[in-house]
Structures are given as structure tokens and as C-alpha cells.
C-alpha positions as semicolon CSV with decimal commas, in nm:
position;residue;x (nm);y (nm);z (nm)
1;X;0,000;0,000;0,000
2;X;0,310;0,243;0,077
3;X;0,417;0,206;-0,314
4;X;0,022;0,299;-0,404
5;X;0,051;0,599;-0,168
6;X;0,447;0,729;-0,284
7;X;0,270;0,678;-0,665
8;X;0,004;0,935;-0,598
9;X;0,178;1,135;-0,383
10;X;0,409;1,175;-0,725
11;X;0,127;1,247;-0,959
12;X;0,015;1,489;-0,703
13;X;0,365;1,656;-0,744
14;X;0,347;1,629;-1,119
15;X;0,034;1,780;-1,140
16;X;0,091;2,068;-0,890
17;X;0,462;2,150;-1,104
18;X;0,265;2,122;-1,450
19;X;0,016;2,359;-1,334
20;X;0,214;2,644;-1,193
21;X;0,429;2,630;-1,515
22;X;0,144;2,629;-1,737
23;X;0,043;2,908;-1,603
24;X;0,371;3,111;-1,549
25;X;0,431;3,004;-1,909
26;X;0,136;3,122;-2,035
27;X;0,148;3,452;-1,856
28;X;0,512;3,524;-1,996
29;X;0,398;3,503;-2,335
30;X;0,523;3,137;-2,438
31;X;0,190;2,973;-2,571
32;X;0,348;2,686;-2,711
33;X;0,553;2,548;-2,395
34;X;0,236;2,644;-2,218
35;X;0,053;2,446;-2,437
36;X;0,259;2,148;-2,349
37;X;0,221;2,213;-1,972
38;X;-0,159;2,217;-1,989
39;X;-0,177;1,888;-2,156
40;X;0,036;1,738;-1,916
41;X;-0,116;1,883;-1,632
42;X;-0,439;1,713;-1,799
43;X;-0,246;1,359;-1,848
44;X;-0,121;1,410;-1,462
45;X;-0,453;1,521;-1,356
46;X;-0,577;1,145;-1,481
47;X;-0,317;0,991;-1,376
48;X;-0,414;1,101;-0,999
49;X;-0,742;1,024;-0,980
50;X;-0,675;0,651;-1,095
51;X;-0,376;0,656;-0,841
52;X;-0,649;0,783;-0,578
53;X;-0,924;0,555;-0,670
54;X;-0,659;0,270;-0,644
55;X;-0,561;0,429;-0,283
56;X;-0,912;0,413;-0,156
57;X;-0,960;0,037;-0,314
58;X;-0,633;-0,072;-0,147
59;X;-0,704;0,105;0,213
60;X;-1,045;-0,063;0,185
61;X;-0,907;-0,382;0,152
62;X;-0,660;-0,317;0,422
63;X;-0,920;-0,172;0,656
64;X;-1,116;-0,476;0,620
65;X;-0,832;-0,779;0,603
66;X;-0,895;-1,138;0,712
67;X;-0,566;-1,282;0,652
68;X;-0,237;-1,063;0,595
69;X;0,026;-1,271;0,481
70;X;0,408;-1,238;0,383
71;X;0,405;-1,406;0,003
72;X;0,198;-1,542;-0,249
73;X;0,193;-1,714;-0,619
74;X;-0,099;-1,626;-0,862
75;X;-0,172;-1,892;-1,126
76;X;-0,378;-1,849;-1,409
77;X;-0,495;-2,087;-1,668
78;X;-0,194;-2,099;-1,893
79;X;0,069;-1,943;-1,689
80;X;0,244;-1,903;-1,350
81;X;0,298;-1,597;-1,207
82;X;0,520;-1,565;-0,862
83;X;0,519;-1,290;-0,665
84;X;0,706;-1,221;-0,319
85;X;0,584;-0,934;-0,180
86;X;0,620;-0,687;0,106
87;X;0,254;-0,774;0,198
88;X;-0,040;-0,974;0,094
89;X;-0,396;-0,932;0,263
90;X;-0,713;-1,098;0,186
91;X;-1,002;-0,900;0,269
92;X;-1,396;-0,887;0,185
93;X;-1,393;-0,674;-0,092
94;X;-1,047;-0,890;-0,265
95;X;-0,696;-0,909;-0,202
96;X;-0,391;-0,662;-0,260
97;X;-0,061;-0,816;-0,345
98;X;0,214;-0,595;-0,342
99;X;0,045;-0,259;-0,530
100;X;-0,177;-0,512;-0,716
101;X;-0,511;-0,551;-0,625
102;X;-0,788;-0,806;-0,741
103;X;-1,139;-0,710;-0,620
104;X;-1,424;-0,919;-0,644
105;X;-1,815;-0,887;-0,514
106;X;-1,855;-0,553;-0,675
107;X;-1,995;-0,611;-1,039
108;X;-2,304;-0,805;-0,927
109;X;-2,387;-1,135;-0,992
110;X;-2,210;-1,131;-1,329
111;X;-1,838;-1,033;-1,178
112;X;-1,516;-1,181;-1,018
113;X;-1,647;-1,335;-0,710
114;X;-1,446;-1,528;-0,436
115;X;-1,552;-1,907;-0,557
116;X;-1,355;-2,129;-0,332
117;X;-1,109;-2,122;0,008
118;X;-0,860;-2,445;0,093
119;X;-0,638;-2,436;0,362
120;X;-0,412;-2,708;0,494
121;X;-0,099;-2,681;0,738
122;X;0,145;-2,429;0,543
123;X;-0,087;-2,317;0,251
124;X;-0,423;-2,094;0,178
125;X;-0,538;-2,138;-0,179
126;X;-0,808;-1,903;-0,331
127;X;-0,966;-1,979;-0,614
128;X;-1,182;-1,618;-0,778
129;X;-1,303;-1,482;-1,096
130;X;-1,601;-1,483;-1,327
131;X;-1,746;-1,657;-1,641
132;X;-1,451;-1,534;-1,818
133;X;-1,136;-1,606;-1,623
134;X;-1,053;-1,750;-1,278
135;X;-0,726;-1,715;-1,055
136;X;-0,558;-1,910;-0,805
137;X;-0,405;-1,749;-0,526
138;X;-0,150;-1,977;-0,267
139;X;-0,033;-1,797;0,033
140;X;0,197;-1,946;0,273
141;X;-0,026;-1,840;0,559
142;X;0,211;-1,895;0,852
143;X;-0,034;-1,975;1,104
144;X;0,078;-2,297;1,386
145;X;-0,272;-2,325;1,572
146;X;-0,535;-2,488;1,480
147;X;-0,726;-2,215;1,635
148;X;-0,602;-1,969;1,442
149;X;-0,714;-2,151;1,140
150;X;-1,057;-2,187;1,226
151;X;-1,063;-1,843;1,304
152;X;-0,965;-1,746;0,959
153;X;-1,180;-1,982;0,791
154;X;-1,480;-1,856;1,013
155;X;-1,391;-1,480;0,963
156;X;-1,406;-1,559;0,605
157;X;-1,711;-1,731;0,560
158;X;-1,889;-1,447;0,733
159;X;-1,740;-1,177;0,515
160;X;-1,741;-1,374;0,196
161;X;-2,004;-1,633;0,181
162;X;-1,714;-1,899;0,125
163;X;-1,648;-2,161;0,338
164;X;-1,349;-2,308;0,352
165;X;-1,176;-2,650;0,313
166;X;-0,947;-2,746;0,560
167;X;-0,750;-3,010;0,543
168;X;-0,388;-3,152;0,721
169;X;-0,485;-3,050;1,092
């Protein structure tokens, strides 16, 4: 979430520096290089809002977590994707990996949606997606006690619906 936040805290920079020299340019007379400040003031202007949308989705998803964990490897269909992060969390409304973050529950009955949960001693797999596509999550979940497990597992059917498979303890 820190490399979300530095990100738009940079845009916000950007934009702030294109807009004072598109309009000191365009007060001294130079219409071209004002010109070119304005339009990236515009692209920068963008740029933030997606960078703040993606802020609010990420501190959502941190606000609400059920698991945070250290790692995690996404598979798709086709391909294998590993990522070792500075911090994974599963939450309600999806899970942010690193500055990545796949929501689900928010399109309806038609979008991604959190389909299935397994967790045995060292692993949590997540299974999500829609008609379209579907991911697999695995996240070394770290925890010893069975408790702690059932705690998870409860937490997350009551958020998401799911309920999950455990297996190993």
C-alpha cells in the first residue's frame, strides 16, 4: 500500500509542477511550452485520480483484512505468475498483493467473485473470478494453531459467503 501511496503522492507533485508552469508560461507570453504544460497537467490530472481511486480500493481492503500474509503465487490458466511481496492481505472486498489488487463482489452477480477457500498446514489457496477467467491465489499463511485456522476460515465465511476447506490439521 506504501508504493500505491508514494505513486500518488508523485502524480500529485506532477500535477501541482505542470500547473504552476502552465500558467507562469502562459502569462510570460510562451503559448506553445504552455501548451505542453496544460496537456500534461491534464495527463497528470488522470493519472491522480486513478492513483487515488486505487488508494481508496487498497485502504479498503486493508481496513477490512482477514488474513495478511508475507508471500503469495498467482496462477492463471496458462501461466504461472510468482510474486514475493512486502505484503499480501485478503479481505472482503479482494486481495492486494504488493500494489496489485484483485477485487471481487462488486460487479453483481455477473463479476469476479471469491468461488472457493482451501487451507491445509502451510498453505491458503483461493480460487476467484467470473465466467470469463478464474485465478488461483497460494499464500503461505504462517499460522501454527489450529485455532487460528478456524478463526480465519470462520472470519471468512462471514465476510465472503465462502467456506473453507481445511485439510492436514
Amino acid at each position: 500500500m506504501n508504493l500505491i501511496r508514494k505513486r500518488r503522492n508523485g502524480y500529485a507533485l506532477l500535477f501541482a509542477a505542470s500547473v504552476c508552469l502552465a500558467v507562469w508560461l502562459g502569462a510570460a507570453l510562451m503559448p506553445e511550452a504552455g501548451l505542453a504544460f496544460r496537456a500534461i497537467s491534464a495527463i497528470s490530472l488522470i493519472l491522480l485520480v486513478r492513483q487515488t481511486r486505487l488508494l481508496y480500493d487498497a485502504a479498503l481492503i486493508w481496513d477490512n483484512r482477514i488474513l495478511a500474509v508475507p508471500s503469495a503465487l498467482i496462477s492463471m490458466p496458462g501461466r504461472l505468475i510468482n510474486k514475493d511481496t512486502e505484503e499480501t492481505v485478503v479481505s472482503t472486498f479482494g486481495i492486494l498483493i504488493g500494489s496489485k489488487i484483485y477485487r471481487w463482489g462488486l460487479d453483481g452477480v455477473h463479476g469476479v467473485r471469491l468461488h472457493a477457500a482451501y487451507i491445509d498446514r502451510e498453505w491458503m489457496y483461493l480460487t476467484f473470478g467470473n465466467a470469463a477467467q478464474t485465478m488461483r491465489v497460494e499464500l503461505l499463511h504462517g499460522m501454527t494453531q489450529k485455532q487460528a485456522v478456524l478463526d480465519a476460515a470462520q472470519k471468512l465465511f462471514r465476510e465472503t459467503g465462502v467456506t473453507a476447506d481445511i485439510t492436514g490439521w
